[in-house]
Coordinates of N, CA and C in Angstrom, one line a residue:
Chain A
G19 N -15.2 -26.6 -4.9 CA -15.3 -25.2 -5.2 C -14.4 -24.1 -5.8
I20 N -14.1 -23.2 -6.3 CA -13.5 -22.4 -6.6 C -12.1 -22.2 -5.6
Q21 N -10.6 -22.7 -6.4 CA -9.0 -22.4 -5.2 C -8.4 -21.2 -6.1
V22 N -7.8 -21.2 -4.7 CA -6.5 -20.3 -5.7 C -5.6 -20.2 -4.6
E23 N -4.5 -20.5 -4.9 CA -3.6 -20.6 -4.8 C -2.0 -19.5 -5.0
Q24 N -1.5 -18.7 -3.9 CA -0.1 -18.0 -4.5 C 1.4 -18.6 -4.4
S25 N 1.9 -18.0 -4.9 CA 3.5 -18.5 -4.8 C 3.9 -17.1 -4.5
P26 N 5.2 -16.1 -4.1 CA 5.0 -17.6 -3.1 C 4.7 -17.8 -1.6
P27 N 4.6 -17.8 -0.6 CA 4.1 -17.3 0.7 C 4.3 -16.2 1.5
D28 N 5.8 -16.8 1.8 CA 6.8 -15.0 2.0 C 7.9 -14.9 0.9
L29 N 8.5 -13.7 0.7 CA 9.3 -12.8 0.0 C 9.2 -11.6 1.0
I30 N 11.4 -12.0 1.0 CA 12.0 -10.9 1.7 C 12.3 -10.3 0.3
L31 N 12.3 -8.9 0.8 CA 13.7 -8.6 -0.3 C 14.5 -7.0 -0.1
Q32 N 15.2 -6.2 -0.5 CA 16.1 -5.4 -0.4 C 15.0 -4.0 -1.2
E33 N 15.1 -3.2 -0.6 CA 14.3 -1.7 -0.6 C 15.2 -1.9 -2.2
G34 N 14.6 -1.3 -3.3 CA 14.8 -0.9 -4.3 C 14.5 -2.4 -5.1
A35 N 15.1 -4.0 -4.7 CA 14.4 -5.2 -5.6 C 13.3 -4.7 -6.2
N36 N 12.7 -5.4 -7.7 CA 11.8 -5.8 -7.7 C 11.5 -6.9 -7.7
S37 N 10.1 -7.8 -7.8 CA 9.5 -9.1 -7.5 C 8.4 -9.5 -7.9
T38 N 8.3 -11.0 -8.7 CA 6.7 -11.0 -8.9 C 6.0 -11.9 -8.2
L39 N 5.1 -12.0 -7.4 CA 3.8 -12.7 -7.1 C 2.6 -13.5 -7.9
R40 N 3.1 -14.6 -8.2 CA 1.9 -14.8 -8.9 C 0.5 -15.7 -7.7
C41 N -0.2 -15.7 -8.7 CA -1.9 -16.7 -7.9 C -2.3 -17.3 -9.5
N42 N -2.6 -19.0 -9.0 CA -3.5 -20.1 -9.8 C -5.0 -20.3 -9.6
F43 N -5.4 -19.7 -10.2 CA -6.7 -20.8 -10.2 C -6.8 -21.9 -10.7
S44 N -8.3 -22.7 -10.1 CA -8.5 -23.9 -11.0 C -10.1 -23.5 -11.4
D45 N -10.3 -22.8 -11.5 CA -11.5 -22.3 -12.2 C -11.4 -21.1 -13.4
S46 N -12.1 -21.2 -14.2 CA -12.3 -20.4 -15.3 C -12.4 -18.0 -13.9
V47 N -11.9 -17.5 -14.7 CA -11.6 -16.0 -13.9 C -12.5 -15.5 -14.9
N48 N -12.4 -14.6 -13.1 CA -14.5 -13.9 -13.7 C -13.5 -12.5 -12.7
N49 N -14.3 -12.4 -11.4 CA -13.8 -11.3 -10.9 C -12.7 -11.3 -10.3
L50 N -11.7 -10.3 -11.3 CA -9.6 -11.3 -10.4 C -9.7 -10.2 -10.4
Q51 N -9.3 -9.5 -9.3 CA -9.0 -8.2 -8.1 C -7.3 -8.2 -7.4
W52 N -6.5 -7.9 -7.4 CA -5.4 -7.9 -6.6 C -5.5 -7.2 -5.2
F53 N -5.0 -7.1 -4.2 CA -5.5 -5.9 -3.0 C -4.0 -6.0 -2.2
H54 N -3.8 -5.0 -1.6 CA -3.0 -4.8 -0.6 C -3.4 -4.7 0.7
Q55 N -2.5 -6.0 2.1 CA -3.2 -5.7 3.2 C -2.0 -5.3 4.1
N56 N -2.2 -3.6 4.1 CA -1.2 -2.8 5.2 C -1.1 -3.4 6.7
P57 N -0.2 -2.8 7.1 CA -0.4 -3.3 8.7 C -1.5 -3.0 9.4
W58 N -2.7 -2.0 9.5 CA -3.2 -1.4 10.0 C -4.3 -2.7 9.6
G59 N -3.6 -3.1 9.0 CA -5.2 -4.6 8.3 C -6.1 -4.7 6.9
Q60 N -5.6 -3.0 7.0 CA -7.2 -2.7 5.6 C -6.6 -3.4 4.0
L61 N -7.9 -3.6 4.0 CA -7.5 -4.2 2.5 C -7.5 -3.2 1.1
I62 N -6.8 -2.2 0.5 CA -6.3 -2.3 -0.3 C -6.8 -2.0 -2.0
N63 N -8.2 -2.7 -2.6 CA -7.7 -2.6 -4.3 C -7.2 -1.8 -4.4
L64 N -5.6 -3.1 -5.1 CA -4.6 -2.4 -6.2 C -5.3 -3.2 -7.6
F65 N -5.7 -3.7 -8.2 CA -6.6 -4.2 -9.2 C -7.0 -4.5 -9.8
Y66 N -8.6 -4.4 -9.9 CA -9.6 -5.4 -10.8 C -8.8 -5.8 -12.3
I67 N -8.7 -6.5 -12.5 CA -7.4 -7.0 -13.9 C -8.5 -8.3 -13.9
P68 N -8.9 -9.2 -14.9 CA -10.1 -10.2 -15.1 C -8.4 -11.0 -16.3
S69 N -8.8 -9.5 -17.2 CA -7.7 -10.3 -18.2 C -6.6 -8.9 -18.5
G70 N -5.6 -9.3 -19.4 CA -5.3 -8.5 -19.9 C -4.1 -7.4 -18.5
T71 N -3.7 -6.7 -18.7 CA -2.6 -5.8 -18.5 C -2.1 -4.6 -17.9
K72 N -2.4 -4.1 -16.6 CA -2.7 -3.1 -16.4 C -0.5 -2.2 -15.8
Q73 N -1.2 -1.2 -15.1 CA -0.4 -0.5 -14.5 C -1.5 0.6 -13.1
N74 N 0.3 0.7 -12.6 CA -0.5 2.1 -11.7 C 1.3 2.0 -10.6
G75 N 2.2 3.1 -11.5 CA 3.0 3.9 -10.4 C 4.0 2.3 -10.9
R76 N 4.5 2.0 -10.0 CA 6.2 1.0 -9.8 C 5.0 -0.7 -9.6
L77 N 3.4 0.0 -9.8 CA 2.8 -2.0 -9.7 C 2.2 -1.9 -11.9
S78 N 2.0 -3.2 -11.4 CA 1.5 -3.8 -12.8 C 1.1 -4.7 -12.5
A79 N 0.0 -5.5 -13.3 CA -0.6 -7.2 -13.4 C -1.5 -7.1 -14.7
T80 N -0.4 -8.4 -14.6 CA -1.2 -9.3 -16.2 C -2.2 -10.5 -15.6
T81 N -3.2 -10.4 -16.1 CA -3.3 -12.1 -16.2 C -3.7 -12.7 -17.4
V82 N -3.7 -13.6 -17.1 CA -4.2 -15.0 -18.6 C -4.8 -15.8 -18.6
A83 N -6.3 -15.7 -19.3 CA -7.3 -16.1 -18.4 C -7.1 -16.7 -18.4
T84 N -7.2 -18.0 -20.8 CA -6.8 -19.4 -20.7 C -6.2 -19.7 -20.2
E85 N -4.6 -19.3 -19.4 CA -3.7 -19.6 -18.2 C -4.7 -20.5 -17.1
R86 N -6.3 -19.4 -16.2 CA -6.4 -18.8 -15.0 C -4.9 -18.6 -14.4
Y87 N -4.1 -17.7 -14.6 CA -3.1 -17.4 -14.2 C -2.9 -15.8 -13.6
S88 N -2.2 -15.6 -12.5 CA -2.0 -13.6 -12.4 C -0.7 -13.9 -12.4
L89 N -0.4 -12.6 -12.6 CA 1.1 -11.6 -11.4 C 1.2 -10.7 -11.7
L90 N 1.4 -10.0 -10.0 CA 1.2 -8.5 -9.9 C 2.9 -8.6 -9.5
Y91 N 3.3 -7.0 -10.4 CA 4.7 -7.0 -10.0 C 5.1 -6.4 -9.6
I92 N 6.1 -6.0 -8.7 CA 6.2 -4.5 -8.4 C 8.2 -4.3 -8.4
S93 N 7.8 -3.3 -8.9 CA 8.9 -2.7 -9.4 C 9.6 -1.6 -7.8
S94 N 11.0 -1.6 -8.2 CA 11.7 -0.6 -7.3 C 11.1 -0.5 -6.1
S95 N 11.0 -1.6 -5.1 CA 10.4 -1.2 -3.3 C 10.9 -1.1 -2.5
Q96 N 9.9 0.0 -1.8 CA 9.8 0.2 -1.1 C 9.6 -0.2 0.4
T97 N 9.0 0.3 2.1 CA 9.4 -0.4 2.4 C 8.0 -0.2 3.2
T98 N 7.8 0.6 2.4 CA 5.9 0.9 2.6 C 5.1 -0.2 1.9
D99 N 5.6 -0.8 1.4 CA 5.2 -1.8 -0.4 C 5.1 -3.1 0.8
S100 N 5.4 -2.8 2.5 CA 5.1 -4.1 3.3 C 4.1 -4.2 3.3
G101 N 4.1 -6.0 3.3 CA 2.4 -6.2 3.9 C 1.9 -7.7 3.1
V102 N 0.9 -7.9 3.4 CA 0.5 -8.9 2.4 C -0.7 -9.0 1.3
Y103 N 0.0 -9.0 0.0 CA -0.7 -9.0 -1.3 C -1.6 -10.1 -1.4
F104 N -3.2 -10.2 -1.0 CA -3.5 -11.0 -1.8 C -4.8 -11.9 -3.1
C105 N -4.4 -12.1 -3.4 CA -5.6 -12.0 -4.9 C -6.9 -13.3 -4.6
A106 N -7.6 -12.9 -5.2 CA -9.4 -13.5 -5.5 C -9.9 -13.9 -6.6
N107 N -11.0 -14.4 -6.5 CA -11.0 -14.9 -7.8 C -12.9 -15.3 -7.0
D108 N -13.6 -14.3 -8.6 CA -14.6 -14.5 -7.6 C -15.5 -13.9 -6.3
M109 N -14.5 -13.6 -5.6 CA -13.9 -13.0 -4.6 C -13.1 -14.4 -3.8
R110 N -13.0 -14.5 -3.7 CA -12.9 -15.9 -3.4 C -10.8 -15.8 -2.8
F111 N -10.5 -15.8 -1.7 CA -9.3 -15.1 -1.7 C -8.2 -16.6 -1.4
G112 N -6.9 -16.4 -2.6 CA -5.7 -17.4 -1.8 C -5.8 -17.0 -0.5
A113 N -4.4 -17.8 0.0 CA -3.9 -17.4 0.7 C -3.1 -16.4 1.0
G114 N -1.9 -16.0 0.3 CA -1.8 -14.8 0.7 C 0.1 -14.7 0.5
T115 N 0.7 -13.5 -0.2 CA 1.7 -13.8 -0.2 C 2.8 -12.6 1.0
R116 N 3.4 -12.9 2.1 CA 3.4 -11.8 3.3 C 5.0 -11.2 2.4
L117 N 5.1 -10.4 2.5 CA 5.9 -9.6 1.5 C 7.0 -8.0 2.8
T118 N 8.1 -8.5 2.5 CA 8.8 -8.2 3.8 C 9.7 -7.9 2.8
V119 N 9.5 -5.6 2.4 CA 10.7 -5.4 2.2 C 11.7 -4.4 3.7
K120 N 12.4 -4.4 3.5 CA 13.8 -4.5 4.4 C 14.3 -3.0 3.3
P121 N 14.9 -2.0 4.4 CA 15.4 -0.5 4.2 C 17.3 -1.3 3.5
Chain B
E7 N -10.7 6.7 -4.3 CA -12.1 5.6 -4.3 C -12.9 5.9 -2.8
P8 N -13.6 5.4 -3.4 CA -15.0 6.0 -2.3 C -15.0 4.7 -0.9
E9 N -15.2 5.1 0.0 CA -15.0 4.4 1.2 C -16.4 3.8 1.6
V10 N -16.1 2.8 2.0 CA -17.6 1.7 2.4 C -16.9 1.4 4.5
T11 N -17.6 2.2 5.0 CA -17.4 2.8 6.4 C -17.6 1.3 7.5
Q12 N -17.2 1.0 8.1 CA -17.5 0.6 9.3 C -17.3 0.1 10.6
T13 N -18.7 0.1 11.9 CA -18.6 0.0 13.4 C -19.1 -1.2 13.6
P14 N -18.7 -0.8 15.1 CA -17.6 -0.1 15.3 C -15.7 -0.7 15.2
S15 N -14.7 0.1 15.7 CA -14.2 -0.4 14.7 C -12.8 -1.8 15.0
H16 N -13.7 -1.8 15.9 CA -12.9 -2.8 17.7 C -14.0 -3.0 18.2
Q17 N -14.2 -3.7 18.5 CA -15.9 -5.1 19.8 C -15.5 -5.9 20.1
V18 N -15.3 -5.9 22.1 CA -14.7 -6.8 22.1 C -16.3 -7.5 22.9
T19 N -16.0 -8.9 23.7 CA -17.5 -9.2 23.7 C -17.1 -10.3 24.7
Q20 N -18.2 -10.6 26.0 CA -17.5 -12.0 26.5 C -18.5 -12.8 25.6
M21 N -18.5 -13.8 25.7 CA -18.0 -15.9 25.3 C -20.4 -15.1 25.3
G22 N -20.4 -15.5 24.7 CA -21.9 -15.9 24.4 C -23.4 -14.7 24.6
Q23 N -22.2 -13.6 24.9 CA -22.9 -12.1 24.2 C -23.1 -12.1 22.6
E24 N -24.4 -11.2 22.3 CA -25.0 -11.3 20.7 C -23.7 -10.1 20.3
V25 N -23.6 -10.0 19.2 CA -22.6 -8.7 18.6 C -22.8 -9.2 17.1
I26 N -23.7 -6.6 16.3 CA -24.5 -6.6 15.9 C -22.9 -5.8 15.5
L27 N -22.5 -6.2 14.2 CA -21.7 -5.4 13.3 C -22.5 -4.5 12.4
R28 N -21.8 -3.6 12.1 CA -22.3 -2.7 11.1 C -21.8 -2.1 9.9
C29 N -22.5 -1.8 8.3 CA -20.8 -1.7 7.3 C -22.7 -0.5 6.5
V30 N -22.4 0.9 6.2 CA -22.4 1.4 5.5 C -22.2 1.6 4.1
P31 N -22.7 0.9 4.2 CA -21.9 1.3 2.0 C -22.3 2.3 1.3
I32 N -21.2 2.4 -0.2 CA -21.1 3.3 -0.9 C -22.3 3.3 -1.0
S33 N -22.7 4.6 -2.4 CA -24.3 4.2 -3.5 C -23.2 3.8 -4.8
N34 N -24.0 3.6 -5.2 CA -24.2 2.5 -6.1 C -24.0 1.4 -6.5
H35 N -24.2 1.0 -4.9 CA -23.5 -0.4 -5.4 C -24.1 -1.2 -5.3
L36 N -24.1 -2.5 -6.2 CA -24.6 -4.1 -6.5 C -25.0 -4.9 -5.7
Y37 N -23.2 -5.5 -6.0 CA -23.3 -6.9 -4.6 C -22.7 -6.2 -3.2
F38 N -23.4 -6.9 -2.6 CA -22.5 -6.8 -1.1 C -22.2 -7.9 -0.2
Y39 N -20.7 -8.1 0.5 CA -20.2 -8.8 1.1 C -20.4 -9.1 3.0
W40 N -19.9 -10.2 2.3 CA -18.5 -10.1 4.4 C -18.6 -10.8 4.4
Y41 N -16.6 -11.0 5.0 CA -16.1 -11.7 5.1 C -15.0 -11.4 6.6
R42 N -14.3 -12.3 6.7 CA -13.7 -12.5 8.2 C -12.2 -12.9 8.0
Q43 N -11.5 -12.7 8.8 CA -10.1 -12.5 8.7 C -9.8 -13.8 9.7
I44 N -9.9 -14.8 10.9 CA -9.0 -14.7 12.0 C -7.5 -14.4 11.5
L45 N -6.8 -14.0 12.5 CA -5.9 -13.1 12.8 C -4.6 -14.4 12.3
G46 N -3.9 -13.4 11.1 CA -3.0 -14.5 10.8 C -2.9 -15.8 9.9
Q47 N -4.5 -15.8 9.1 CA -5.1 -16.3 8.4 C -5.3 -15.9 7.1
K48 N -6.3 -16.5 6.4 CA -6.6 -16.3 4.7 C -8.1 -16.1 4.8
V49 N -8.7 -14.7 4.3 CA -9.3 -13.5 3.9 C -11.1 -14.6 4.2
E50 N -12.2 -14.9 4.5 CA -12.9 -16.1 4.0 C -14.2 -15.5 4.1
F51 N -14.6 -16.0 3.0 CA -16.0 -15.2 2.5 C -16.7 -15.9 3.7
L52 N -17.8 -15.2 4.0 CA -18.6 -15.7 5.1 C -20.3 -15.4 3.6
V53 N -20.4 -14.3 3.3 CA -22.2 -14.9 2.6 C -22.4 -13.4 1.8
S54 N -22.5 -13.4 0.8 CA -22.9 -12.7 0.1 C -24.7 -11.7 -0.8
F55 N -24.4 -10.5 -0.8 CA -26.0 -10.0 -0.8 C -26.7 -9.5 -1.8
Y56 N -28.0 -9.8 -2.6 CA -28.4 -9.1 -4.0 C -29.0 -8.5 -3.8
N57 N -29.7 -7.0 -4.3 CA -31.6 -6.9 -3.8 C -32.3 -7.4 -3.1
N58 N -31.4 -7.4 -2.0 CA -31.4 -7.7 -0.1 C -32.2 -9.0 0.2
E59 N -31.2 -10.1 -0.6 CA -31.5 -10.8 0.1 C -29.9 -12.4 -0.4
I60 N -30.2 -13.0 0.5 CA -28.8 -14.0 0.4 C -28.2 -14.7 -0.8
S61 N -27.5 -14.3 -1.8 CA -26.7 -14.9 -2.9 C -26.1 -16.4 -2.8
E62 N -25.7 -16.0 -1.2 CA -25.0 -17.3 -1.2 C -24.3 -16.9 -0.6
K63 N -24.0 -18.0 0.8 CA -23.3 -18.6 1.8 C -22.5 -19.8 2.2
S64 N -21.4 -19.3 3.0 CA -20.4 -20.4 3.1 C -20.8 -21.3 4.3
E65 N -20.0 -22.1 4.4 CA -20.0 -23.0 5.7 C -20.1 -22.6 6.3
I66 N -19.2 -21.2 6.7 CA -19.1 -21.0 8.0 C -20.6 -20.3 8.2
F67 N -20.7 -19.7 7.8 CA -22.7 -19.0 7.6 C -23.4 -20.1 8.0
D68 N -23.3 -20.6 8.9 CA -23.8 -21.1 10.2 C -25.2 -20.5 10.8
D69 N -26.3 -21.3 11.8 CA -27.6 -20.7 12.6 C -27.2 -19.8 13.6
Q70 N -25.8 -19.8 13.6 CA -25.2 -18.3 14.9 C -25.2 -16.6 13.8
F71 N -25.2 -17.2 12.8 CA -24.7 -15.8 12.2 C -26.6 -15.4 11.5
S72 N -26.2 -14.1 11.4 CA -27.7 -14.0 10.2 C -27.3 -12.2 10.2
V73 N -27.9 -11.8 8.1 CA -27.9 -11.0 7.7 C -28.5 -10.1 7.9
E74 N -28.9 -8.8 7.7 CA -29.5 -7.7 7.5 C -30.0 -6.3 7.1
R75 N -31.0 -5.8 6.6 CA -30.7 -4.1 6.2 C -31.6 -3.7 6.9
P76 N -31.1 -3.3 8.2 CA -32.5 -2.4 9.1 C -33.4 -1.6 8.6
D77 N -32.5 0.0 8.4 CA -33.0 0.4 7.6 C -32.8 1.0 6.1
G78 N -32.2 -0.1 5.9 CA -32.2 0.6 4.0 C -31.2 0.6 3.6
S79 N -30.4 0.6 4.2 CA -29.1 1.9 3.8 C -28.0 0.6 4.4
N80 N -27.9 0.8 5.5 CA -26.7 -0.5 6.3 C -27.1 -1.9 6.2
F81 N -26.1 -2.6 6.7 CA -26.7 -3.5 6.9 C -25.5 -3.7 7.9
T82 N -25.7 -4.9 9.0 CA -25.5 -5.6 9.9 C -25.2 -6.9 10.2
L83 N -24.4 -7.3 10.1 CA -24.3 -9.3 10.5 C -24.3 -9.7 11.8
K84 N -24.9 -10.3 12.2 CA -25.0 -10.5 13.8 C -24.7 -11.6 13.9
I85 N -23.9 -12.0 15.0 CA -23.0 -13.2 15.8 C -24.4 -13.4 17.1
R86 N -24.9 -14.2 16.7 CA -26.0 -15.2 18.2 C -25.4 -14.6 20.0
S87 N -24.4 -16.6 19.4 CA -23.5 -16.3 20.5 C -22.4 -16.4 20.2
T88 N -21.2 -15.9 21.2 CA -20.1 -15.3 20.0 C -19.1 -16.6 20.6
K89 N -18.3 -16.8 19.9 CA -17.5 -18.3 20.7 C -16.0 -17.8 20.6
L90 N -15.0 -17.8 21.9 CA -13.7 -17.9 21.3 C -13.1 -17.6 19.9
E91 N -13.5 -18.2 19.0 CA -13.1 -19.3 17.8 C -13.3 -17.9 16.9
D92 N -14.9 -16.7 17.0 CA -15.6 -16.1 16.2 C -14.6 -14.6 16.2
S93 N -13.4 -14.8 17.2 CA -13.0 -13.7 17.8 C -12.1 -13.5 15.9
A94 N -12.2 -12.7 15.7 CA -11.4 -12.0 14.2 C -11.7 -10.8 13.6
M95 N -10.7 -10.3 12.5 CA -11.5 -8.8 11.6 C -12.7 -10.0 10.9
Y96 N -13.8 -8.4 11.3 CA -14.2 -9.1 9.5 C -15.1 -7.4 9.0
F97 N -15.0 -8.2 7.7 CA -15.0 -6.6 6.4 C -16.4 -7.3 5.6
C98 N -17.0 -6.4 5.6 CA -17.4 -5.8 4.3 C -17.5 -5.2 3.2
A99 N -17.6 -5.3 1.4 CA -17.1 -5.1 0.9 C -18.0 -4.9 -0.2
N100 N -18.3 -4.1 -1.3 CA -19.3 -3.1 -2.2 C -18.3 -3.4 -3.1
L101 N -19.7 -4.3 -4.4 CA -19.0 -3.6 -5.7 C -19.0 -3.2 -6.4
L102 N -17.8 -2.2 -7.1 CA -18.7 -0.6 -7.6 C -19.1 -1.0 -8.9
R103 N -19.6 -0.4 -9.8 CA -20.2 -0.2 -11.2 C -19.6 0.5 -11.7
T104 N -18.3 0.7 -11.4 CA -17.5 2.2 -11.6 C -16.5 2.1 -13.1
Q105 N -15.8 2.8 -13.2 CA -14.8 2.6 -14.3 C -13.4 1.3 -13.5
L106 N -13.5 1.6 -11.9 CA -12.5 1.6 -11.2 C -12.4 0.3 -11.4
G107 N -13.8 -0.7 -10.9 CA -14.5 -1.9 -11.2 C -14.4 -2.0 -10.0
G108 N -14.0 -3.2 -9.8 CA -13.8 -4.8 -8.5 C -15.0 -4.2 -7.2
Y109 N -14.1 -4.9 -6.2 CA -14.5 -4.7 -4.5 C -13.9 -3.6 -3.9
T110 N -14.7 -3.0 -4.0 CA -13.7 -2.1 -2.8 C -14.5 -2.9 -0.7
F111 N -13.7 -2.0 0.9 CA -13.4 -3.4 1.4 C -13.2 -1.8 1.9
G112 N -14.8 -2.6 3.6 CA -14.3 -1.6 4.4 C -12.7 -1.4 5.5
S113 N -13.0 -1.2 5.7 CA -11.0 -0.5 7.0 C -11.4 -2.1 8.5
G114 N -13.2 -2.8 8.3 CA -13.0 -4.1 9.1 C -13.5 -3.4 10.8
T115 N -14.2 -4.8 11.1 CA -14.2 -4.7 12.9 C -13.8 -5.5 13.1
R116 N -12.6 -5.6 14.5 CA -11.9 -6.4 15.2 C -12.5 -6.7 16.3
L117 N -12.7 -7.8 16.1 CA -13.7 -8.8 17.2 C -12.9 -9.2 17.5
T118 N -12.9 -9.2 18.8 CA -12.4 -9.3 20.1 C -13.5 -10.5 21.6
V119 N -13.3 -12.2 21.8 CA -14.2 -13.0 22.9 C -13.7 -12.5 23.7
V120 N -14.0 -13.0 24.9 CA -12.8 -13.3 25.6 C -13.7 -13.9 26.6

């Protein structure tokens, strides 16, 4: 089956720092998405990015389909960025990266 | 972004009881999915729907589970005889054919089996 691996599993940052989250896939990249699960458990769609680069404010994402990975960049992190970040390929989820941003 | 509505937001049930979780998809949807997330763990695929038929299901989706579209719009996930290990957050999701693309998730139903 499709394997989705995320790294790092946990990340602790000071407010204002930048970070890069990675997602590797065992299979071809199709419907690649990044989600943020907030402290209330809601899954928020960040990016639908089967290839290329997209930016939305302080967040951006890049998917290199030929090398089967995707990166999520968070710049100038804020405490509200805390939560778990999931990537999903063909609606199969990785285990997530738990991000904690400290004030 | 368009919303997917799930009800109830939280349900507590006795072990062995049947529960029905409901999802109202947004319009212009194509695929429809159910997922579960045990507390602190990953989001696990249960089943996908396309054209009112199950298109794919995981090994988790055994005979205890069923999905229906009882009134042509709402989708339901039924768990026939709940077990303690069914306690989890259950999400439904729709695929959007819009410029935004991708899948939109409902806010989830937290099921607690006691």
